[in-house]
Amino acid sequence: MSGIILPGADGALYPRNRDWHPPANTPGYKSTTFRAPKHALLSLGGTASELTGPTFGHSSINPLDNDLIRNYSQDGSEAIGQRLIVYGQVLDENARPVPDTLVEFWQANAGGRYRHKKEAYLAPLDPNFGGCGRTLTDENGFYSFRTIKPGAYPWPNGGNDWRPAHIHFSVFGHAFAQRLITQMYFEGDPMIWQCPIVGSIADKSAIDQLIARLDRHNTTPMDALAYRFDIVLRGRRSTMFENKLEGN
Amino acid sequence: MLHPVPTLKETPSQTAGPYVHIGLTPNFAEIRGVYDADPGSTMLTDDTKGERIIITGRIFDGSGALVNDALLELWQADADGSYTAPMGPNSNSAPAFTGWGRQPTNAEGIFTFETIKPGPVPGPDGRPMAPHVNLWIVARGINIGLQTRLYFEDEAEANATDFVLNKIMDPRRRLTLIARKEAGDVPRYVLDIHLQGDKETVFFDM
Ligand SMILES: [Fe+3]
């Protein structure tokens, strides 16, 4: 159901609410200073080029891809850290599930250290933790993966800035104009509210949308805590799910 | 309902950060053994129809520095101007050309896609748009992914009437989207992307 404009749809997405997203230039996050475009974005509406998008088959995903506790194991042992199940539903702005879409995630290890040659934080690497994974949403738009809780880490921005524990997410949807990268934070973390990257978002209720909720109901006893993080992608003004195929 | 209104708000974007390569091109980031190959690293198969080309360029920031921690995705039509029909979720057969590629910028800030020249796609006015590929760029310091297009220098006639290029009022800015051609066994189309400054690339709200 992707890669083509849906039959009967006018195809158009709701315009992106740029006030809900962080603006390009946010001085508190210094890397934006030279990387934020200064010209206004050119409004395009959307053509076939933006309203189609790539799709991914289940054959492209391996069984361990959504298990960060084991997918980089070097010696058969598991990654160190607080064991988590992170799950949620990918929906569009019409509250319709987005099935069969690729969700990718990456994160620091339990000590807050990334496996990257430019990483300078002195926290140790975990030999059995790579820090990346992926999965496809099911027919109801749900995804889940197993991981360890990432540590907070310091970063060069202000004199002493620390990132709250977070997991980076990349989501496709079914149109190239739905493409989204974001970060998930953990309910109750006081460090969320002092982070310049979180603070690039003006609206507190928008930030709230990035905070995963502890879900005691879905924890695995004696194994893993569960956090729920739902993701909303842009929606179409009308789709094939409408009764009328005329696009209203 | 005549005009459905959205009931949910889009999840806000956050920067991909300095380590986007870990998540999206782990083999390039030297995290080996998790994925057989980085997703989107190869766009072509022996069965792909169309003229082989290379699309390459550099990304510059507003201070003129090369951006070596960016990630680009490319989405394009096939040689006939069609966007690839989807793979079924349980399909084991990949199409000969998916139209999607993903590449990091390397230590020199260079990105390179090996692909085919796309055919013309119908525009909203019913006339064909000039051949183009769609690009999406994320990196540290980019709060929300940047969307743009790359057009081809040797399609001057089609470019002159293109629906999107003609929305750009300043003809000098139009040129920020047109890749220059370097002939060779495999033609190379070269386009530098400027995030900011005199030569700032045109980015779209689509
Ligand atoms: Fe991070």
Short mmCIF file of C-alpha atoms and ligand atoms in Angstrom, two decimals:
data_model
loop_
_atom_site.label_atom_id
_atom_site.label_comp_id
_atom_site.label_asym_id
_atom_site.label_seq_id
_atom_site.Cartn_x
_atom_site.Cartn_y
_atom_site.Cartn_z
CA MET A 1 0.00 0.00 0.00
CA SER A 2 2.92 2.31 -0.41
CA GLY A 3 5.14 3.32 -3.21
CA ILE A 4 2.07 4.33 -5.12
CA ILE A 5 -0.50 7.00 -4.59
CA LEU A 6 -3.47 5.32 -2.99
CA PRO A 7 -6.44 4.86 -5.29
CA GLY A 8 -9.08 7.46 -4.73
CA ALA A 9 -6.87 9.58 -2.54
CA ASP A 10 -6.07 13.14 -3.41
CA GLY A 11 -2.72 12.07 -2.04
CA ALA A 12 -1.93 15.26 -0.21
CA LEU A 13 -0.53 15.17 3.29
CA TYR A 14 -1.59 17.59 5.97
CA PRO A 15 0.90 20.45 5.92
CA ARG A 16 3.69 20.01 8.43
CA ASN A 17 3.19 22.19 11.49
CA ARG A 18 6.64 23.71 11.65
CA ASP A 19 5.89 25.42 14.99
CA TRP A 20 5.45 22.01 16.60
CA HIS A 21 8.88 20.90 15.39
CA PRO A 22 12.12 22.58 16.41
CA PRO A 23 13.08 25.49 14.13
CA ALA A 24 16.27 25.08 12.09
CA ASN A 25 18.31 27.53 14.13
CA THR A 26 18.26 27.05 17.90
CA PRO A 27 21.19 28.93 19.49
CA GLY A 28 21.11 26.81 22.68
CA TYR A 29 22.14 23.88 20.50
CA LYS A 30 25.28 25.34 19.00
CA SER A 31 25.73 22.92 16.10
CA THR A 32 22.71 24.50 14.42
CA THR A 33 24.50 27.86 14.03
CA PHE A 34 26.24 27.00 10.76
CA ARG A 35 23.96 24.18 9.69
CA ALA A 36 20.54 25.85 9.73
CA PRO A 37 19.35 27.10 6.33
CA LYS A 38 18.57 30.84 6.43
CA HIS A 39 16.19 30.97 3.50
CA ALA A 40 12.55 30.12 4.02
CA LEU A 41 11.66 26.61 2.90
CA LEU A 42 9.94 26.54 -0.47
CA SER A 43 6.41 25.18 -0.16
CA LEU A 44 5.89 22.39 -2.61
CA GLY A 45 2.53 20.88 -1.76
CA GLY A 46 3.61 17.46 -2.87
CA THR A 47 3.98 15.57 -6.11
CA ALA A 48 4.28 11.87 -6.85
CA SER A 49 7.93 12.21 -5.82
CA GLU A 50 7.04 13.12 -2.25
CA LEU A 51 3.86 11.08 -1.86
CA THR A 52 5.50 7.78 -2.72
CA GLY A 53 8.23 6.17 -0.67
CA PRO A 54 10.34 3.08 -0.25
CA THR A 55 9.01 -0.10 1.30
CA PHE A 56 10.82 -2.91 3.03
CA GLY A 57 10.00 -6.60 3.09
CA HIS A 58 10.26 -8.84 6.14
CA SER A 59 12.91 -10.77 4.23
CA SER A 60 15.28 -7.85 4.72
CA ILE A 61 15.11 -8.14 8.53
CA ASN A 62 16.97 -10.76 10.56
CA PRO A 63 15.47 -12.28 13.72
CA LEU A 64 18.03 -10.65 16.05
CA ASP A 65 17.75 -7.19 14.48
CA ASN A 66 15.35 -6.00 17.18
CA ASP A 67 17.36 -7.40 20.07
CA LEU A 68 20.15 -5.00 21.04
CA ILE A 69 20.93 -7.19 24.05
CA ARG A 70 22.18 -9.93 21.74
CA ASN A 71 22.65 -8.64 18.19
CA TYR A 72 26.29 -7.62 18.72
CA SER A 73 27.26 -10.38 21.12
CA GLN A 74 30.92 -11.24 20.57
CA ASP A 75 31.29 -14.10 23.02
CA GLY A 76 27.71 -15.31 23.44
CA SER A 77 27.02 -13.15 26.49
CA GLU A 78 24.52 -10.35 26.65
CA ALA A 79 24.86 -6.59 26.80
CA ILE A 80 25.30 -5.10 30.26
CA GLY A 81 22.62 -2.85 31.67
CA GLN A 82 19.05 -2.49 32.81
CA ARG A 83 17.02 -4.69 30.49
CA LEU A 84 14.15 -3.03 28.63
CA ILE A 85 11.40 -3.77 26.18
CA VAL A 86 10.62 -0.66 24.16
CA TYR A 87 7.44 -0.88 22.14
CA GLY A 88 4.73 1.28 20.68
CA GLN A 89 2.44 1.95 17.79
CA VAL A 90 3.20 3.95 14.68
CA LEU A 91 0.13 5.95 13.70
CA ASP A 92 -0.64 8.74 11.29
CA GLU A 93 -2.28 12.03 12.16
CA ASN A 94 -5.66 10.44 11.43
CA ALA A 95 -4.89 7.94 14.22
CA ARG A 96 -4.64 5.14 11.70
CA PRO A 97 -1.97 2.48 12.27
CA VAL A 98 0.98 2.49 9.87
CA PRO A 99 1.71 -1.18 9.12
CA ASP A 100 4.84 -2.71 7.57
CA THR A 101 7.03 0.32 7.97
CA LEU A 102 10.70 0.27 8.89
CA VAL A 103 11.65 1.57 12.35
CA GLU A 104 15.36 1.90 13.15
CA PHE A 105 16.95 2.84 16.48
CA TRP A 106 20.39 3.54 17.91
CA GLN A 107 21.70 4.47 21.32
CA ALA A 108 24.60 4.69 23.76
CA ASN A 109 25.42 1.77 26.04
CA ALA A 110 24.47 1.54 29.72
CA GLY A 111 27.40 3.79 30.64
CA GLY A 112 26.41 6.48 28.09
CA ARG A 113 29.14 5.58 25.58
CA TYR A 114 28.57 5.21 21.83
CA ARG A 115 30.50 2.71 19.75
CA HIS A 116 31.97 5.35 17.43
CA LYS A 117 35.51 6.38 16.64
CA LYS A 118 34.77 10.05 17.31
CA GLU A 119 33.23 9.34 20.73
CA ALA A 120 35.36 10.96 23.45
CA TYR A 121 33.45 10.14 26.66
CA LEU A 122 35.57 8.09 29.06
CA ALA A 123 32.79 5.66 30.00
CA PRO A 124 33.82 2.15 28.87
CA LEU A 125 32.63 0.31 25.80
CA ASP A 126 30.60 -2.85 26.37
CA PRO A 127 32.18 -5.49 24.12
CA ASN A 128 28.77 -7.09 23.56
CA PHE A 129 26.80 -3.96 22.73
CA GLY A 130 26.76 -2.44 19.25
CA GLY A 131 23.92 0.01 19.75
CA CYS A 132 21.79 -0.32 16.61
CA GLY A 133 18.68 -2.26 15.65
CA ARG A 134 15.61 -2.25 13.42
CA THR A 135 12.21 -3.81 12.97
CA LEU A 136 9.08 -3.54 10.85
CA THR A 137 5.73 -2.58 12.30
CA ASP A 138 3.11 -5.32 12.28
CA GLU A 139 -0.31 -5.13 10.62
CA ASN A 140 -1.55 -2.91 13.46
CA GLY A 141 1.43 -0.59 13.36
CA PHE A 142 3.13 -2.01 16.47
CA TYR A 143 6.89 -2.38 16.83
CA SER A 144 8.97 -3.66 19.72
CA PHE A 145 12.59 -4.31 20.55
CA ARG A 146 14.74 -5.43 23.43
CA THR A 147 17.61 -3.33 24.67
CA ILE A 148 19.37 -1.98 27.75
CA LYS A 149 18.70 1.44 29.19
CA PRO A 150 21.18 3.92 27.71
CA GLY A 151 23.18 6.06 30.11
CA ALA A 152 23.16 9.86 30.16
CA TYR A 153 26.31 11.39 28.67
CA PRO A 154 28.18 14.70 28.54
CA TRP A 155 28.66 16.48 25.23
CA PRO A 156 30.55 19.49 23.98
CA ASN A 157 28.00 22.29 23.67
CA GLY A 158 27.86 24.56 26.71
CA GLY A 159 30.41 24.24 29.46
CA ASN A 160 28.85 21.18 31.05
CA ASP A 161 25.89 19.91 29.06
CA TRP A 162 24.57 16.38 29.52
CA ARG A 163 22.12 14.51 27.35
CA PRO A 164 19.28 12.76 29.19
CA ALA A 165 19.05 9.02 28.54
CA HIS A 166 17.56 8.67 25.06
CA ILE A 167 17.12 6.38 22.08
CA HIS A 168 17.33 7.75 18.53
CA PHE A 169 14.52 6.67 16.16
CA SER A 170 14.18 6.73 12.38
CA VAL A 171 10.76 6.00 10.81
CA PHE A 172 9.69 5.85 7.16
CA GLY A 173 5.93 5.78 6.79
CA HIS A 174 4.67 5.27 3.25
CA ALA A 175 5.59 8.59 1.64
CA PHE A 176 9.03 10.15 1.38
CA ALA A 177 7.57 13.35 2.85
CA GLN A 178 6.66 11.42 6.03
CA ARG A 179 10.31 10.62 6.75
CA LEU A 180 11.10 11.36 10.39
CA ILE A 181 14.02 11.15 12.79
CA THR A 182 13.47 11.81 16.48
CA GLN A 183 14.59 10.83 19.98
CA MET A 184 12.77 9.02 22.76
CA TYR A 185 13.23 9.99 26.42
CA PHE A 186 12.28 8.20 29.65
CA GLU A 187 9.40 9.18 31.90
CA GLY A 188 10.48 10.85 35.11
CA ASP A 189 13.99 11.79 34.01
CA PRO A 190 14.75 15.25 35.46
CA MET A 191 17.54 15.74 32.92
CA ILE A 192 15.03 16.04 30.07
CA TRP A 193 14.22 19.59 31.11
CA GLN A 194 17.79 20.91 31.09
CA CYS A 195 18.80 19.55 27.68
CA PRO A 196 19.44 22.11 24.88
CA ILE A 197 18.44 19.59 22.19
CA VAL A 198 15.13 18.84 23.90
CA GLY A 199 14.82 22.58 24.45
CA SER A 200 15.01 23.19 20.70
CA ILE A 201 11.29 22.30 20.81
CA ALA A 202 9.28 25.28 22.02
CA ASP A 203 6.04 23.63 23.10
CA LYS A 204 6.13 21.60 26.31
CA SER A 205 3.32 19.35 25.12
CA ALA A 206 5.34 18.58 21.99
CA ILE A 207 8.26 17.54 24.19
CA ASP A 208 5.86 15.42 26.20
CA GLN A 209 5.17 13.46 23.00
CA LEU A 210 8.81 12.29 23.04
CA ILE A 211 8.67 10.84 26.56
CA ALA A 212 8.09 7.08 26.75
CA ARG A 213 5.87 5.86 29.59
CA LEU A 214 6.84 3.11 31.96
CA ASP A 215 4.40 0.27 31.31
CA ARG A 216 4.32 -2.08 34.30
CA HIS A 217 1.70 -4.22 32.61
CA ASN A 218 4.06 -5.28 29.84
CA THR A 219 7.18 -5.87 31.88
CA THR A 220 8.66 -9.37 31.71
CA PRO A 221 8.86 -10.68 35.29
CA MET A 222 12.43 -11.11 36.55
CA ASP A 223 13.73 -9.89 33.17
CA ALA A 224 12.86 -6.56 31.59
CA LEU A 225 10.96 -3.34 32.25
CA ALA A 226 8.72 -2.06 29.46
CA TYR A 227 8.44 1.46 28.06
CA ARG A 228 5.80 2.49 25.54
CA PHE A 229 6.60 5.06 22.87
CA ASP A 230 3.98 5.76 20.19
CA ILE A 231 5.05 7.62 17.07
CA VAL A 232 2.81 9.78 14.90
CA LEU A 233 3.66 10.40 11.25
CA ARG A 234 2.06 12.91 8.92
CA GLY A 235 -1.33 11.80 7.63
CA ARG A 236 -3.08 12.11 4.31
CA ARG A 237 -6.09 14.32 3.93
CA SER A 238 -7.97 11.37 2.54
CA THR A 239 -7.08 7.78 1.93
CA MET A 240 -8.41 4.60 0.48
CA PHE A 241 -9.90 3.83 3.88
CA GLU A 242 -12.49 6.52 3.29
CA ASN A 243 -15.85 5.16 2.17
CA LYS A 244 -15.85 7.18 -0.98
CA LEU A 245 -13.10 6.55 -3.45
CA GLU A 246 -13.44 10.04 -4.88
CA GLY A 247 -11.14 11.58 -2.29
CA ASN A 248 -14.14 13.27 -0.71
CA MET B 1 -16.93 14.11 6.45
CA LEU B 2 -15.86 16.57 3.81
CA HIS B 3 -12.53 17.72 5.15
CA PRO B 4 -11.12 15.38 7.78
CA VAL B 5 -9.01 17.16 10.35
CA PRO B 6 -6.01 15.50 11.96
CA THR B 7 -6.78 14.00 15.35
CA LEU B 8 -3.15 13.49 16.40
CA LYS B 9 -0.10 15.69 16.17
CA GLU B 10 3.01 14.56 14.33
CA THR B 11 5.82 13.40 16.62
CA PRO B 12 8.29 16.29 16.79
CA SER B 13 11.61 15.88 15.02
CA GLN B 14 14.92 15.81 16.86
CA THR B 15 18.39 15.99 15.37
CA ALA B 16 19.91 12.74 14.13
CA GLY B 17 22.96 13.74 16.18
CA PRO B 18 26.66 13.10 15.58
CA TYR B 19 26.31 9.31 15.53
CA VAL B 20 23.55 8.79 12.96
CA HIS B 21 25.93 6.50 11.07
CA ILE B 22 25.77 4.01 13.97
CA GLY B 23 22.06 3.63 13.51
CA LEU B 24 21.59 3.94 9.78
CA THR B 25 24.89 2.82 8.21
CA PRO B 26 26.41 0.65 10.95
CA ASN B 27 28.85 -1.16 8.68
CA PHE B 28 30.21 2.18 7.50
CA ALA B 29 30.52 3.10 11.21
CA GLU B 30 32.56 -0.11 11.68
CA ILE B 31 29.83 -1.87 13.63
CA ARG B 32 30.04 -5.13 11.77
CA GLY B 33 28.07 -8.32 12.02
CA VAL B 34 24.71 -6.83 12.96
CA TYR B 35 23.46 -6.27 9.38
CA ASP B 36 24.81 -8.07 6.32
CA ALA B 37 24.95 -4.76 4.47
CA ASP B 38 23.95 -1.21 5.23
CA PRO B 39 20.37 -0.58 4.10
CA GLY B 40 20.22 1.23 0.77
CA SER B 41 23.97 0.95 0.18
CA THR B 42 23.41 -0.79 -3.16
CA MET B 43 20.68 0.46 -5.48
CA LEU B 44 21.53 -1.52 -8.62
CA THR B 45 21.23 -5.16 -9.59
CA ASP B 46 22.13 -6.83 -12.88
CA ASP B 47 18.43 -6.67 -13.77
CA THR B 48 18.05 -2.93 -13.25
CA LYS B 49 17.00 -1.23 -16.47
CA GLY B 50 18.37 2.17 -17.36
CA GLU B 51 21.50 4.22 -17.86
CA ARG B 52 24.07 3.76 -15.08
CA ILE B 53 25.14 7.03 -13.50
CA ILE B 54 26.93 8.25 -10.40
CA ILE B 55 25.48 11.04 -8.30
CA THR B 56 28.04 12.66 -6.06
CA GLY B 57 28.85 15.86 -4.24
CA ARG B 58 29.91 17.45 -0.99
CA ILE B 59 27.98 19.07 1.84
CA PHE B 60 29.18 22.40 3.21
CA ASP B 61 28.05 24.28 6.29
CA GLY B 62 27.71 28.05 6.57
CA SER B 63 31.35 28.50 7.56
CA GLY B 64 32.52 26.66 4.44
CA ALA B 65 33.45 23.55 6.41
CA LEU B 66 32.73 20.13 4.97
CA VAL B 67 30.00 18.18 6.75
CA ASN B 68 31.40 14.69 7.29
CA ASP B 69 28.80 13.37 9.71
CA ALA B 70 25.68 13.67 7.52
CA LEU B 71 23.41 10.99 6.15
CA LEU B 72 21.54 11.26 2.85
CA GLU B 73 18.68 9.28 1.43
CA LEU B 74 17.77 9.31 -2.24
CA TRP B 75 14.35 8.43 -3.65
CA GLN B 76 13.82 8.31 -7.38
CA ALA B 77 11.72 6.92 -10.20
CA ASP B 78 12.93 4.12 -12.43
CA ALA B 79 14.07 4.59 -16.01
CA ASP B 80 10.43 4.68 -17.16
CA GLY B 81 9.50 7.39 -14.68
CA SER B 82 7.61 5.09 -12.29
CA TYR B 83 8.10 4.86 -8.58
CA THR B 84 8.57 1.23 -7.70
CA ALA B 85 5.51 -0.71 -6.69
CA PRO B 86 5.83 -1.93 -3.13
CA MET B 87 7.26 -5.22 -2.09
CA GLY B 88 4.68 -7.28 -0.29
CA PRO B 89 5.43 -7.47 3.42
CA ASN B 90 6.11 -11.19 3.15
CA SER B 91 7.65 -11.09 -0.29
CA ASN B 92 11.02 -12.69 -0.77
CA SER B 93 11.58 -11.21 -4.19
CA ALA B 94 13.18 -7.81 -4.30
CA PRO B 95 12.36 -5.67 -7.32
CA ALA B 96 15.16 -5.04 -9.81
CA PHE B 97 15.21 -1.42 -8.74
CA THR B 98 13.70 -0.07 -5.53
CA GLY B 99 14.51 3.58 -6.19
CA TRP B 100 15.82 4.11 -2.67
CA GLY B 101 19.39 4.65 -1.60
CA ARG B 102 21.12 5.73 1.59
CA GLN B 103 24.70 6.96 1.91
CA PRO B 104 26.80 8.68 4.56
CA THR B 105 29.08 11.59 3.84
CA ASN B 106 32.63 10.32 4.29
CA ALA B 107 35.57 11.91 6.11
CA GLU B 108 35.91 14.39 3.21
CA GLY B 109 32.22 15.32 3.34
CA ILE B 110 31.53 13.48 0.06
CA PHE B 111 28.44 11.41 -0.73
CA THR B 112 28.17 9.03 -3.68
CA PHE B 113 25.21 7.09 -5.08
CA GLU B 114 25.53 4.57 -7.89
CA THR B 115 22.16 4.55 -9.59
CA ILE B 116 20.37 5.02 -12.91
CA LYS B 117 19.08 8.13 -14.61
CA PRO B 118 15.39 8.42 -13.67
CA GLY B 119 12.68 8.90 -16.26
CA PRO B 120 10.27 11.87 -16.17
CA VAL B 121 7.45 11.65 -13.62
CA PRO B 122 4.03 13.27 -14.18
CA GLY B 123 3.68 16.54 -12.29
CA PRO B 124 0.59 17.88 -10.55
CA ASP B 125 -0.32 19.86 -13.67
CA GLY B 126 -0.37 16.63 -15.68
CA ARG B 127 2.78 17.53 -17.59
CA PRO B 128 5.95 15.57 -16.94
CA MET B 129 8.41 16.97 -14.43
CA ALA B 130 12.06 17.03 -15.49
CA PRO B 131 14.01 13.95 -14.42
CA HIS B 132 15.13 14.40 -10.81
CA VAL B 133 15.98 12.54 -7.64
CA ASN B 134 14.68 13.49 -4.20
CA LEU B 135 17.15 13.94 -1.37
CA TRP B 136 16.69 13.94 2.39
CA ILE B 137 19.57 15.08 4.58
CA VAL B 138 20.05 14.66 8.33
CA ALA B 139 23.03 15.34 10.59
CA ARG B 140 24.16 16.81 13.89
CA GLY B 141 22.95 20.40 13.98
CA ILE B 142 20.02 19.73 11.64
CA ASN B 143 16.90 19.80 13.82
CA ILE B 144 14.55 18.49 11.15
CA GLY B 145 15.49 16.59 7.99
CA LEU B 146 16.14 18.76 4.94
CA GLN B 147 14.34 17.85 1.74
CA THR B 148 15.57 18.88 -1.68
CA ARG B 149 15.91 17.66 -5.26
CA LEU B 150 18.73 17.09 -7.70
CA TYR B 151 18.15 17.83 -11.40
CA PHE B 152 20.42 17.06 -14.35
CA GLU B 153 22.38 19.64 -16.34
CA ASP B 154 21.85 17.78 -19.62
CA GLU B 155 18.05 18.03 -19.31
CA ALA B 156 18.00 21.78 -19.91
CA GLU B 157 14.84 21.73 -21.99
CA ALA B 158 12.87 19.72 -19.43
CA ASN B 159 14.34 21.74 -16.58
CA ALA B 160 13.11 24.96 -18.18
CA THR B 161 9.48 23.88 -17.86
CA ASP B 162 9.73 21.87 -14.63
CA PHE B 163 6.90 22.48 -12.18
CA VAL B 164 9.16 22.65 -9.12
CA LEU B 165 12.11 24.54 -10.60
CA ASN B 166 9.70 27.18 -11.82
CA LYS B 167 8.44 27.72 -8.28
CA ILE B 168 11.89 29.07 -7.44
CA MET B 169 11.66 32.74 -8.33
CA ASP B 170 15.38 33.57 -8.28
CA PRO B 171 17.03 31.81 -11.26
CA ARG B 172 20.38 31.81 -9.43
CA ARG B 173 18.86 29.77 -6.63
CA ARG B 174 17.37 27.39 -9.20
CA LEU B 175 20.94 26.49 -10.13
CA THR B 176 21.58 25.16 -6.62
CA LEU B 177 19.58 22.07 -7.61
CA ILE B 178 21.15 21.32 -11.00
CA ALA B 179 24.00 18.82 -11.05
CA ARG B 180 26.81 19.34 -13.55
CA LYS B 181 27.72 16.42 -15.75
CA GLU B 182 31.17 14.88 -16.00
CA ALA B 183 31.33 12.50 -18.94
CA GLY B 184 32.96 9.12 -18.58
CA ASP B 185 32.29 5.40 -18.89
CA VAL B 186 29.73 5.98 -16.20
CA PRO B 187 28.59 9.62 -16.32
CA ARG B 188 28.94 11.47 -13.04
CA TYR B 189 26.50 14.15 -11.95
CA VAL B 190 28.07 16.43 -9.37
CA LEU B 191 26.17 18.70 -7.02
CA ASP B 192 27.47 20.34 -3.86
CA ILE B 193 24.93 21.04 -1.15
CA HIS B 194 25.28 24.21 0.91
CA LEU B 195 23.34 24.26 4.16
CA GLN B 196 23.80 28.01 4.49
CA GLY B 197 25.54 30.98 2.88
CA ASP B 198 25.61 32.65 -0.55
CA LYS B 199 25.09 29.36 -2.35
CA GLU B 200 22.49 27.96 0.06
CA THR B 201 20.64 25.04 -1.52
CA VAL B 202 16.90 25.39 -2.00
CA PHE B 203 15.14 23.20 0.57
CA PHE B 204 11.46 22.32 0.43
CA ASP B 205 8.50 22.13 2.74
CA MET B 206 6.62 19.33 1.07
FE FE C 1 22.52 10.48 21.30
#
